[in-house]
Short mmCIF file of C-alpha atoms in Angstrom, two decimals:
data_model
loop_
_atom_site.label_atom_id
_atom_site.label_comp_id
_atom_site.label_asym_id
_atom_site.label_seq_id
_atom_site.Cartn_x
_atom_site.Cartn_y
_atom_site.Cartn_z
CA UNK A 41 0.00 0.00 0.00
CA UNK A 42 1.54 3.78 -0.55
CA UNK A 43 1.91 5.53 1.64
CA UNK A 44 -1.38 8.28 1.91
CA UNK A 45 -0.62 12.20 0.51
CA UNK A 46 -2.21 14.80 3.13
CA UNK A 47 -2.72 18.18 2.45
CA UNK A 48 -2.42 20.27 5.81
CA UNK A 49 -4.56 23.19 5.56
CA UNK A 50 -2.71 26.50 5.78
CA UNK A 51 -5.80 27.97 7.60
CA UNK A 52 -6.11 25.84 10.42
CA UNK A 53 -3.47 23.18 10.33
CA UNK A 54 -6.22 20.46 9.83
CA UNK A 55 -5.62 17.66 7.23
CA UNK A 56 -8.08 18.74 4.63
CA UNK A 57 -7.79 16.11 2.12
CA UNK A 58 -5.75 12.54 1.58
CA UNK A 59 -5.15 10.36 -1.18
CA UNK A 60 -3.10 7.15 -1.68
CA UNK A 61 -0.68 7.59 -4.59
CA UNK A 62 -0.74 5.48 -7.55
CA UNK A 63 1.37 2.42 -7.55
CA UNK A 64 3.90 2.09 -10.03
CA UNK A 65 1.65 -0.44 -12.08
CA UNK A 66 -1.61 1.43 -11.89
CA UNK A 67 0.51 4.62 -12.92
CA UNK A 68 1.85 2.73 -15.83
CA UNK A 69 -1.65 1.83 -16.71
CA UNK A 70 -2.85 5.19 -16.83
CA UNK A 71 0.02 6.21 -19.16
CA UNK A 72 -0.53 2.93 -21.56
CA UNK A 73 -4.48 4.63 -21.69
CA UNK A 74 -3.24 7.87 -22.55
CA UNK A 75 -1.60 6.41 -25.10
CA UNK A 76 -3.79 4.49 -26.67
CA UNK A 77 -6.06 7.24 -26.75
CA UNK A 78 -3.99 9.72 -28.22
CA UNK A 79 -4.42 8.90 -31.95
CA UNK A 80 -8.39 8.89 -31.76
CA UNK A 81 -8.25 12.12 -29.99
CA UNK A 82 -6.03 13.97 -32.39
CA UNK A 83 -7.85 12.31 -35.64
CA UNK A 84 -10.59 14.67 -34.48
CA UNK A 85 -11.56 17.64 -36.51
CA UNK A 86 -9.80 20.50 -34.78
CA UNK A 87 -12.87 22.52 -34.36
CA UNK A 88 -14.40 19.32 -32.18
CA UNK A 89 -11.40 19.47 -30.56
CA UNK A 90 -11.65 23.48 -29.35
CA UNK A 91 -14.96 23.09 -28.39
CA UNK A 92 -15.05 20.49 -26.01
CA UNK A 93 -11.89 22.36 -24.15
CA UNK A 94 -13.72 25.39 -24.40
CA UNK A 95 -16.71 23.28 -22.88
CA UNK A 96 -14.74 22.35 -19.76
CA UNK A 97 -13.98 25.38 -19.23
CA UNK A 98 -17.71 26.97 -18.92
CA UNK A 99 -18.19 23.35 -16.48
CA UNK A 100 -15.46 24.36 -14.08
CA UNK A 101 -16.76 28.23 -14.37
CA UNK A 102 -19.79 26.72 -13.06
CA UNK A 103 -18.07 25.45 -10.03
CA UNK A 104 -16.81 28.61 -9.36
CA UNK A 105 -18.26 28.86 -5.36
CA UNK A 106 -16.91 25.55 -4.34
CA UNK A 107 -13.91 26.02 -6.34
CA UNK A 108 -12.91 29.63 -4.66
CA UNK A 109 -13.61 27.92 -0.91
CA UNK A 110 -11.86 25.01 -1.78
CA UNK A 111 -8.53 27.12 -2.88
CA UNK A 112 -8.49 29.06 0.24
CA UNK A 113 -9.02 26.14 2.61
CA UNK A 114 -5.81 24.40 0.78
CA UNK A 115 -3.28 27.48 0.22
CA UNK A 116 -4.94 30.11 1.78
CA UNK A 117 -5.49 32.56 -0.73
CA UNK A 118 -8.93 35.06 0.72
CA UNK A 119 -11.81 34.00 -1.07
CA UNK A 120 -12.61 38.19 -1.76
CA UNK A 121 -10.21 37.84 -4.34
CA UNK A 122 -13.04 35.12 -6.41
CA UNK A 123 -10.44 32.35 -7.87
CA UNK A 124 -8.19 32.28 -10.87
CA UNK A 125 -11.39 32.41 -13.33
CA UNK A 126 -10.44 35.79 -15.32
CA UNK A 127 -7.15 34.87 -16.33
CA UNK A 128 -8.47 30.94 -16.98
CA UNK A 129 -10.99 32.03 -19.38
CA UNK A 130 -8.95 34.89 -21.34
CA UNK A 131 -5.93 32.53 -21.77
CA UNK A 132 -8.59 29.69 -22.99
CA UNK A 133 -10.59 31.85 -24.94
CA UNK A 134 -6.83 32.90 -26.81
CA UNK A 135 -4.88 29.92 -27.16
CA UNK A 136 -8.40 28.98 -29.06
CA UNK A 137 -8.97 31.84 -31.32
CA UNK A 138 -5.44 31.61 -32.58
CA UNK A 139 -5.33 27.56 -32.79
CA UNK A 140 -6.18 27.38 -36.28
CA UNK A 141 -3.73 29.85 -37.78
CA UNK A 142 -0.88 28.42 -36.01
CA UNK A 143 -1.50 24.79 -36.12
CA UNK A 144 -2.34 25.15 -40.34
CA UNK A 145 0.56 24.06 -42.64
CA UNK A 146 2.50 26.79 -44.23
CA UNK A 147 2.67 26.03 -47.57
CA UNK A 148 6.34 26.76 -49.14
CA UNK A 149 5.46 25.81 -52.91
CA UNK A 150 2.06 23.77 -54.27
CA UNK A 151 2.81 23.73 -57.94
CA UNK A 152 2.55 21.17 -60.66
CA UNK A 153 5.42 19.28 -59.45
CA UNK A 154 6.54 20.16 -56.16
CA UNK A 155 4.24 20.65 -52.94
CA UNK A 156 6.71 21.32 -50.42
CA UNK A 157 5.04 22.49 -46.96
CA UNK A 158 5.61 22.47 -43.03
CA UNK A 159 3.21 20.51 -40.69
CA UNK A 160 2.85 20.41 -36.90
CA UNK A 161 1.87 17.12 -35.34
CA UNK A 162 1.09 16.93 -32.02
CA UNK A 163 3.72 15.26 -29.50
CA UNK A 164 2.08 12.19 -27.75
CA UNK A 165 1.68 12.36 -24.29
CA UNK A 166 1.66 15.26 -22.33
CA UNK A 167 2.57 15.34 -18.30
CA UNK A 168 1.86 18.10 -16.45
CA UNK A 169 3.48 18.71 -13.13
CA UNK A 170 1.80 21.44 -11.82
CA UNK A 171 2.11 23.83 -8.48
CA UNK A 172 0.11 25.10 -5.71
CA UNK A 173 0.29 29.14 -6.12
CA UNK A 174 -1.98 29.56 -8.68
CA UNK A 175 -2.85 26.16 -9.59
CA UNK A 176 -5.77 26.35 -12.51
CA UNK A 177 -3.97 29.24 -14.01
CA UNK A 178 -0.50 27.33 -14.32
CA UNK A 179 -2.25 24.00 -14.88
CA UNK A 180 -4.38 25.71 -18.14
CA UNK A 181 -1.45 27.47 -19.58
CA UNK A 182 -0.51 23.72 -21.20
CA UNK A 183 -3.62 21.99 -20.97
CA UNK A 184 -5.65 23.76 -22.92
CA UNK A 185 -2.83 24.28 -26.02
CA UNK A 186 -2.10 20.62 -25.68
CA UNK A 187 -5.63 19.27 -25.85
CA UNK A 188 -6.31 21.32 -28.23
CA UNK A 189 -2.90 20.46 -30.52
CA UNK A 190 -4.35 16.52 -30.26
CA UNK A 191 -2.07 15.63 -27.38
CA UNK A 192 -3.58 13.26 -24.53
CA UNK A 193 -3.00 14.89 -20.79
CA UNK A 194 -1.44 13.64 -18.09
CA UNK A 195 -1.92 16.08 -14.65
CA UNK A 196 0.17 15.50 -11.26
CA UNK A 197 -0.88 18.57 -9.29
CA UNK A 198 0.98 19.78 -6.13
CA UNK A 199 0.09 17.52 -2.66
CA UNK A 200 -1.08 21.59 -1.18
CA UNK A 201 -3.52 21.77 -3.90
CA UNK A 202 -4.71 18.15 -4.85
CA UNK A 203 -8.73 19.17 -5.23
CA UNK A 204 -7.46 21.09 -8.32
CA UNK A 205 -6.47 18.33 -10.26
CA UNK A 206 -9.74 16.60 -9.37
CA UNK A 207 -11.66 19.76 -10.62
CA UNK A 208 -10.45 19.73 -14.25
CA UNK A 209 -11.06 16.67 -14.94
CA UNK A 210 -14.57 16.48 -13.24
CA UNK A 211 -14.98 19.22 -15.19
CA UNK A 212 -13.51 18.52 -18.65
CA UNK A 213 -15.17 15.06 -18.66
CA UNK A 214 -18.62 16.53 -17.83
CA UNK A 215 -17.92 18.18 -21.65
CA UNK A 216 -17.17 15.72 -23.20
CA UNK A 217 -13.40 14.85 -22.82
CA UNK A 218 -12.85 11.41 -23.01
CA UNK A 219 -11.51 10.26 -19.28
CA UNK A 220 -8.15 8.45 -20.85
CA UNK A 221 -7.54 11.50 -23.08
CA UNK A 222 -7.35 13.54 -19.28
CA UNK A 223 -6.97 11.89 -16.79
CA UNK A 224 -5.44 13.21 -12.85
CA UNK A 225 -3.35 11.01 -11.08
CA UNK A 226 -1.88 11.29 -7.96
CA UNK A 227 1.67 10.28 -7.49
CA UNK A 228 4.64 10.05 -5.25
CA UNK A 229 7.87 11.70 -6.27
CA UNK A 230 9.45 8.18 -6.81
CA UNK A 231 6.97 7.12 -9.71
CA UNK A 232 7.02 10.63 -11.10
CA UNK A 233 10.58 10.27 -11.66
CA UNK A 234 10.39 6.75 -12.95
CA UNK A 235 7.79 7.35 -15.45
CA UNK A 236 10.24 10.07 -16.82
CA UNK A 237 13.04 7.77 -16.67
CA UNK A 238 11.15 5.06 -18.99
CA UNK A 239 10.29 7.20 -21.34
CA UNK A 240 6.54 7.24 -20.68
CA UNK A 241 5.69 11.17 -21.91
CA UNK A 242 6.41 12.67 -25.21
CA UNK A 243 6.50 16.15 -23.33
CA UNK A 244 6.81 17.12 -19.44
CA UNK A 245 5.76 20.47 -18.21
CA UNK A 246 6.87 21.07 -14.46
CA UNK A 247 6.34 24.05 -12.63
CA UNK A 248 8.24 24.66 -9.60
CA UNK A 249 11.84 24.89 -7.62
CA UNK A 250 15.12 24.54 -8.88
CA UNK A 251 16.04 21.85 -6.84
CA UNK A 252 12.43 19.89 -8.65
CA UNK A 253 13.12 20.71 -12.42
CA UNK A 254 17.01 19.49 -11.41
CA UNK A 255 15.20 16.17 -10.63
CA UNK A 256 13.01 16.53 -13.59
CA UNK A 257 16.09 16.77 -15.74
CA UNK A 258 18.56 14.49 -14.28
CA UNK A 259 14.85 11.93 -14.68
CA UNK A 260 14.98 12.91 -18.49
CA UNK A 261 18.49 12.40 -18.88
CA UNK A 262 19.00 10.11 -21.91
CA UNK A 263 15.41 10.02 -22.90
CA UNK A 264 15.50 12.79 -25.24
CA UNK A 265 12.16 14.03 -23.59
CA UNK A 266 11.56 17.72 -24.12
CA UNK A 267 10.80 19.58 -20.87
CA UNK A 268 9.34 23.28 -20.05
CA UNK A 269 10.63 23.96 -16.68
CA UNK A 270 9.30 27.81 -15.02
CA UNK A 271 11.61 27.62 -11.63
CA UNK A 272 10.37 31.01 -10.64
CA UNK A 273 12.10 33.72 -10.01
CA UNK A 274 13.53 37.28 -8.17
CA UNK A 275 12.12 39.71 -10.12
CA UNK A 276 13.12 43.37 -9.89
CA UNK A 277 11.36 46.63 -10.04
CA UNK A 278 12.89 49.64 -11.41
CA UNK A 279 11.22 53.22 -10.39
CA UNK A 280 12.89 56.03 -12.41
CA UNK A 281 13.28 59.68 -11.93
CA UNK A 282 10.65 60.25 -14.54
CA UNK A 283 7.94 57.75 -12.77
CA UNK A 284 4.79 57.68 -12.16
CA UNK A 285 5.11 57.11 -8.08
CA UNK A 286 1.49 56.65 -7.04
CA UNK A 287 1.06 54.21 -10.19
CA UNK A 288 4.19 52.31 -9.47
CA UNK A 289 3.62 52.11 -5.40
CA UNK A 290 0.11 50.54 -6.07
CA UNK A 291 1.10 48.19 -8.99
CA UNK A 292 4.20 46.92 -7.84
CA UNK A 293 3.46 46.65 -3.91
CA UNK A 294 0.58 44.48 -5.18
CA UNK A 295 2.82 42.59 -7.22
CA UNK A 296 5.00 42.12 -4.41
CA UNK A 297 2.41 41.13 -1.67
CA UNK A 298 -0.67 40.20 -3.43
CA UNK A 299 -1.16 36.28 -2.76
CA UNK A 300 0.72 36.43 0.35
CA UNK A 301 3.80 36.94 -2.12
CA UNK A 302 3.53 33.73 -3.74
CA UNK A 303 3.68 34.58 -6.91
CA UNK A 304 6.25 33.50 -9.97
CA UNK A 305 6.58 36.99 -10.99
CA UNK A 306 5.77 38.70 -7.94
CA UNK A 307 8.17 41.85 -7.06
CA UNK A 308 10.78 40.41 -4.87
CA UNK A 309 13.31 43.71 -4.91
CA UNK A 310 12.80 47.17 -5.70
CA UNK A 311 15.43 49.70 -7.36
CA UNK A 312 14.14 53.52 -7.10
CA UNK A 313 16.15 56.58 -8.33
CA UNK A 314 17.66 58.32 -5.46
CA UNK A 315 15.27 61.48 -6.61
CA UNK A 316 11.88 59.13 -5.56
CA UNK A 317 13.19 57.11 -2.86
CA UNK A 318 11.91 58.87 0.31
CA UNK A 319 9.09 59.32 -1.01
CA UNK A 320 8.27 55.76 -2.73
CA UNK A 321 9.36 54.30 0.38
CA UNK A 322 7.41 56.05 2.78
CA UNK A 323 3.85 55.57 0.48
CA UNK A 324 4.78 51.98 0.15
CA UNK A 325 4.80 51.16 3.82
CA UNK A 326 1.45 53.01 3.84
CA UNK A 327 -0.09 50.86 1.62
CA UNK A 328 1.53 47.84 2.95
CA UNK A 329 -0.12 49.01 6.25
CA UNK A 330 -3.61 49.41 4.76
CA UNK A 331 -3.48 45.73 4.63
CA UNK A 332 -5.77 42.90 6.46
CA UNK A 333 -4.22 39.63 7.80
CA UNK A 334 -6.68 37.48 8.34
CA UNK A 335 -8.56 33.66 7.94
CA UNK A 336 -9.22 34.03 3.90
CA UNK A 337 -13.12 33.66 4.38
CA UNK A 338 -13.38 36.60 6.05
CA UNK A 339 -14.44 39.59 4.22
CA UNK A 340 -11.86 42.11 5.29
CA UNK A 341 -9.32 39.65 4.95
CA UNK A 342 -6.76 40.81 1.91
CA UNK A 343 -3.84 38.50 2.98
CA UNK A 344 -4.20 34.79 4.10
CA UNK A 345 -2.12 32.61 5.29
CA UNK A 346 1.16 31.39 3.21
CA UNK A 347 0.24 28.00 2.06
CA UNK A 348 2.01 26.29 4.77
CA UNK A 349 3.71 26.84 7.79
CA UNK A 350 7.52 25.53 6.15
CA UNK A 351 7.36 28.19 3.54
CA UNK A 352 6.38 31.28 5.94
CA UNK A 353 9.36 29.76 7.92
CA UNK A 354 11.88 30.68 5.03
CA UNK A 355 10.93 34.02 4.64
CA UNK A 356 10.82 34.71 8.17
CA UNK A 357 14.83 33.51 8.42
CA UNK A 358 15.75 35.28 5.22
CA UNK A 359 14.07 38.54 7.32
CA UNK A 360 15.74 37.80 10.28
CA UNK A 361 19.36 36.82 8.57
CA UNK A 362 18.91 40.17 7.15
CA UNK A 363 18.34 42.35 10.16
CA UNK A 364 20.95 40.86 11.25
CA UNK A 365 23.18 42.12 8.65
CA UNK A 366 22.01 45.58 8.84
CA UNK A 367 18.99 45.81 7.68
CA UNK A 368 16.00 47.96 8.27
CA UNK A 369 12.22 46.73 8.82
CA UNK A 370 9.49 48.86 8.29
CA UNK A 371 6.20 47.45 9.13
CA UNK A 372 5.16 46.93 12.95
CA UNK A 373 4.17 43.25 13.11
CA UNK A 374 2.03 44.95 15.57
CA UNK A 375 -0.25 46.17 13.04
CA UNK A 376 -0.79 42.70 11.69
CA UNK A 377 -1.67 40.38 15.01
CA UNK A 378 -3.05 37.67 13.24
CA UNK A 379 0.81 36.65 12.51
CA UNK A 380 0.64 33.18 14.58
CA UNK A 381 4.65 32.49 13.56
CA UNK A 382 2.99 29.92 11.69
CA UNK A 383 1.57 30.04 8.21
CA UNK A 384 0.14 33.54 8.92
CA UNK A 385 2.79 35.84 8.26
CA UNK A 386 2.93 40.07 8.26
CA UNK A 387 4.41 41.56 5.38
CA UNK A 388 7.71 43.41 5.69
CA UNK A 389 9.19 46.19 3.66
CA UNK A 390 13.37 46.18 3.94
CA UNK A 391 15.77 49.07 3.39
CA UNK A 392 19.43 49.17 3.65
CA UNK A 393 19.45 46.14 1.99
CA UNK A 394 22.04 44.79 -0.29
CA UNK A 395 22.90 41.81 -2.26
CA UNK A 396 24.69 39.94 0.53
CA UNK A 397 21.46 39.26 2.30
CA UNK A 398 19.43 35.86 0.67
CA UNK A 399 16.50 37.78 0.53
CA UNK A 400 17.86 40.22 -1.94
CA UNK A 401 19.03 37.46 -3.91
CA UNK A 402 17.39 33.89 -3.25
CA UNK A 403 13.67 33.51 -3.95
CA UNK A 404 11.80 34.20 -1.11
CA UNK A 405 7.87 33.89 -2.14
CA UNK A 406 6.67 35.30 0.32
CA UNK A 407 5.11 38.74 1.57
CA UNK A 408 8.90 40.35 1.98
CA UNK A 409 10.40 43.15 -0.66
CA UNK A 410 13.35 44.78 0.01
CA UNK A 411 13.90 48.56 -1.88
CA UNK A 412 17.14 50.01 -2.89
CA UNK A 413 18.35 53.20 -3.85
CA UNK A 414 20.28 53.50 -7.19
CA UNK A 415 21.51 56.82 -8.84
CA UNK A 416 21.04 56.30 -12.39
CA UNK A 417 20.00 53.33 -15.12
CA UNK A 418 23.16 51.52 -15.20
CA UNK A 419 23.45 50.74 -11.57
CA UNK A 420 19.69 49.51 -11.24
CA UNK A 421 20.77 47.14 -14.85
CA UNK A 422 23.19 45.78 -13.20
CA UNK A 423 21.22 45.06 -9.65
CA UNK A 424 18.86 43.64 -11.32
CA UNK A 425 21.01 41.18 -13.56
CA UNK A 426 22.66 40.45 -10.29
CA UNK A 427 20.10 37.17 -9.92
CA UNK A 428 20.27 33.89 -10.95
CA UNK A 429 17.09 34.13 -12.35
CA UNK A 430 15.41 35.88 -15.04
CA UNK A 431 11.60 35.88 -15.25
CA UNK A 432 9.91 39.15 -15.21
CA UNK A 433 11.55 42.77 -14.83
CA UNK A 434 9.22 45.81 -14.60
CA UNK A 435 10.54 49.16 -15.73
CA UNK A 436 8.52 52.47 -14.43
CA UNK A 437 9.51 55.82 -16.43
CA UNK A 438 6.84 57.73 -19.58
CA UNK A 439 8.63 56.46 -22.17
CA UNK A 440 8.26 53.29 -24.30
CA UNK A 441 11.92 53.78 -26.09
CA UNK A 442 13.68 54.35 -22.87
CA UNK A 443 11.68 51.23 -21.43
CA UNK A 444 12.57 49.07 -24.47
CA UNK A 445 16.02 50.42 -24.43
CA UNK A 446 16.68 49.39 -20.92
CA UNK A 447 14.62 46.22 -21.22
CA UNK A 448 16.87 44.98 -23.90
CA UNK A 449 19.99 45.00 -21.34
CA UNK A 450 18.03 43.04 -18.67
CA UNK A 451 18.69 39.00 -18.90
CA UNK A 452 15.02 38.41 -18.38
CA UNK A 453 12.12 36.72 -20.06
CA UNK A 454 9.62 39.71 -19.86
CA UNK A 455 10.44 43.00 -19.90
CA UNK A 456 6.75 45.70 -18.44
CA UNK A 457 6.39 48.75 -18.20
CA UNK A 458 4.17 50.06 -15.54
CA UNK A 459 3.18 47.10 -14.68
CA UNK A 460 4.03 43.66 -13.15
CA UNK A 461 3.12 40.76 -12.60
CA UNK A 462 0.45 39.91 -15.28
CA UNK A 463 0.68 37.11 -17.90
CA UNK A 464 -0.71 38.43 -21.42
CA UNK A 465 -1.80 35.52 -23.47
CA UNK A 466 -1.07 36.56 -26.66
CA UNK A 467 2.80 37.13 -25.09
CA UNK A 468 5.15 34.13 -25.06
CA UNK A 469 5.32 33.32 -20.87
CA UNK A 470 8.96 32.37 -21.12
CA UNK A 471 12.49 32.63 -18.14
CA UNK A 472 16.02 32.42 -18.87
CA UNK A 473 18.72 31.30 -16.04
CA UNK A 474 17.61 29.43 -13.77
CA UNK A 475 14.16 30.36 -13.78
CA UNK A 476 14.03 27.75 -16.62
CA UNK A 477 13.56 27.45 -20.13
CA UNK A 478 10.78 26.77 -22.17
CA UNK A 479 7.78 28.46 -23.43
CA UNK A 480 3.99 28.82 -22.78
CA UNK A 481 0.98 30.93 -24.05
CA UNK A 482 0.99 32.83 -27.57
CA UNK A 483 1.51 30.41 -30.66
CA UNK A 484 4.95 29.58 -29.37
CA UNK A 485 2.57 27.39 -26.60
CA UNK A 486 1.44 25.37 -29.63
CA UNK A 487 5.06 25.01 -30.59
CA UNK A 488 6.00 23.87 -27.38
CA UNK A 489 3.39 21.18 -27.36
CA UNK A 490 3.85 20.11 -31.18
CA UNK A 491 6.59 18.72 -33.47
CA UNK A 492 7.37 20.60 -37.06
CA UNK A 493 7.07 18.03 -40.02
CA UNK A 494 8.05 18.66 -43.35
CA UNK A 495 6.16 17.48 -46.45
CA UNK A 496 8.19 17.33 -49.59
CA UNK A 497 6.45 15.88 -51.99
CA UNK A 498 6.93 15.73 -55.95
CA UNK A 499 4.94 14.08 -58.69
CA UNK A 500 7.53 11.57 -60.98
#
């Protein structure tokens, strides 16, 4: 027997749900169904194909209620906030509009002797590995492109958010998905590696830590499987001289603490020009003090509680270690008594930070930003290179030139401008580093889901 999976609720330490983990022979089973499924699936018209996604998607909007209390009782996220349904549908309703165009062959010569064109085929079989933090929203960035491509589906979610996983597929069979075409498993981390290592997916997707897409990688070694791997991320803020400082407070404070900082491109470290940085600082602990700690179902509640209890335990040493070192905390925990030194965690704002503290420089994903002051572009370029990671970097001055300009020195994967944190579908969602590499949303997500094949052919 395996050994059970609990998830430990973040809002009241209870064991909310448990499952027993596949064993290596069922899991094998459910790949061998995938499989055999695949070709049936993808010999649909593609039109059949986009509308029965699209289908599952209206079933799980219809489960919105239980779906929003269900997310905050397993990673704490207030229920205010309504679920991960806006970005879900926009990203659906995209990836479909544009599946037609970028899935259709382009034709390179159809004359009376040579027709000579490129094809994309879908890969096989799909595995998603997906995370806890925003788990539909991650989890539909490949679904949907690959379902749509004529892949079969394969979905591990996280052990924090396990319900998810059941969710989709409740929902995407109730439309008229065939179950073996998506099915949600549960595994351990033992048969998720060993299903990599024989060769059982045509395509893995993980979302998560370094350490995990290392595993994912050394697991693929030798197989030749193609992976997408988003390892998160540090990403920067840079607030100019010419700035718009009330804008740029707001957006990237949000972006910084919304979700109780667990975000992949939440703001983890802020550069402002030594002409705004009184100022900036002193508005941003104000609106980090206009915020609510709180159990996520109640109403005035705009933070919850980190997702567990281990995680609100790094940021609070990576806090701490930096204090230590010199730095300068802002915000009274006073002001936020629901902090239990548990999962429930008060933001902080740092100053006289520097990049010899970890939580300048390792990922902290949590409700913790430190700001630094910086005298002109090059010195914020270079602070915010100074990461091992490269996911988002948002760039706050009036002009688009001088944003593109700077953007184009910064070893990230997407470069705002008065704004953060956002995913635009029609964008590629992409890292460099060792936030990954890979690439979801826009029509490179059908690429990264689908083969090229070339067509020569030639009448004798």
């Amino acid at each position: 027997m395996m050994k059970p999976i609990q998830l430990i609720s973040p809002v009241d330490g209870r064991v909310y749900a448990e499952r027993t983990p596949l064993s290596p022979d069922a899991a094998q089973a459910a790949v061998a169904r995938a499989r055999a499924a695949q070709k049936a699936w993808a010999a649909r018209p593609l039109e059949e194909r986009i509308a029965l996604v699209k289908a599952g998607v209206i079933r799980l909007n219809e489960m919105k209620d239980v779906i929003v209390e269900e997310l905050a009782w397993q990673m704490g996220r207030p229920t205010r906030f309504g679920g991960e349904f806006g970005g879900v549908n926009a990203r659906t309703d995209y990836m479909a509009e544009i599946a037609a165009e970028t899935l259709a062959p382009k034709m390179v010569e159809d004359g009376d002797t040579f027709r000579r064109y490129l094809a994309r085929e879908a890969l096989g079989v799909v595995f998603i590995i997906a995370p806890w933090n925003y788990p539909y929203l991650t989890t539909i960035n490949t679904l949907v492109p690959a379902l749509i491509a004529g892949n079969t589906v394969v979905l591990k979610h996280a052990s924090q958010t396990l319900l998810v996983g059941e969710r989709l597929a409740e929902a995407f069979h109730a439309a008229g998905i065939p179950e073996d075409v998506f099915q949600n498993i549960v595994l351990d981390h033992a048969s998720t590696e060993a299903l990599i290592k024989a060769r059982s997916f045509d395509f893995v997707n993980f979302t998560g830590s370094v350490a995990g897409g290392q595993a994912m990688e050394r697991a693929a070694a030798g197989t030749f499987t193609p992976l997408g791997l988003e390892l998160g991320g540090k990403d920067p803020g840079y607030v100019r001289a010419d700035a718009n400082l009330d804008a740029a407070v707001d957006t990237l404070m949000d972006g910084a603490l919304f979700n109780a900082g667990q975000c992949c491109c939440g703001i983890e470290r802020i550069y402002v020009h030594e002409s705004l940085y009184d100022a900036f600082v002193e508005k941003a602990v104000a609106w980090t003090n206009t915020l609510k700690l709180g159990n996520p179902f109640e109403a005035d509640s705009t933070m919850g509680p980190m997702a567990h209890a281990r995680f609100a335990r790094v940021v609070r040493d990576q806090i701490a270690e930096a204090i230590t070192a010199g730095a300068k905390p802002l915000i009274d925990a006073a002001n936020f008594p629901a902090d239990d030194g548990g999962a429930y965690l008060a933001p902080q704002v740092l100053v006289n930070v520097d990049h010899s503290m970890r939580v300048m420089t390792e990922e902290s994903f949590g409700p913790v930003v430190g700001i630094m002051k910086v005298k002109d572009d090059a010195e914020a370029i270079a602070l915010m290179n100074d990461s091992q990671y490269g996911l988002t970097a948002s760039i706050w001055t009036e002009d688009y030139d001088t944003a593109a300009a700077i953007g184009a020195q910064i070893e990230t994967g997407t470069v705002f401008m008065n704004r953060a944190d956002y995913l635009d579908p029609a964008l590629c969602w992409t890292g460099c580093k060792n936030t990954g590499r890979g690439s979801s949303l826009s029509y490179l997500g059908f690429h990264s889901v689908t083969r090229p094949k070339s067509y020569h052919l030639k009448k004798a």
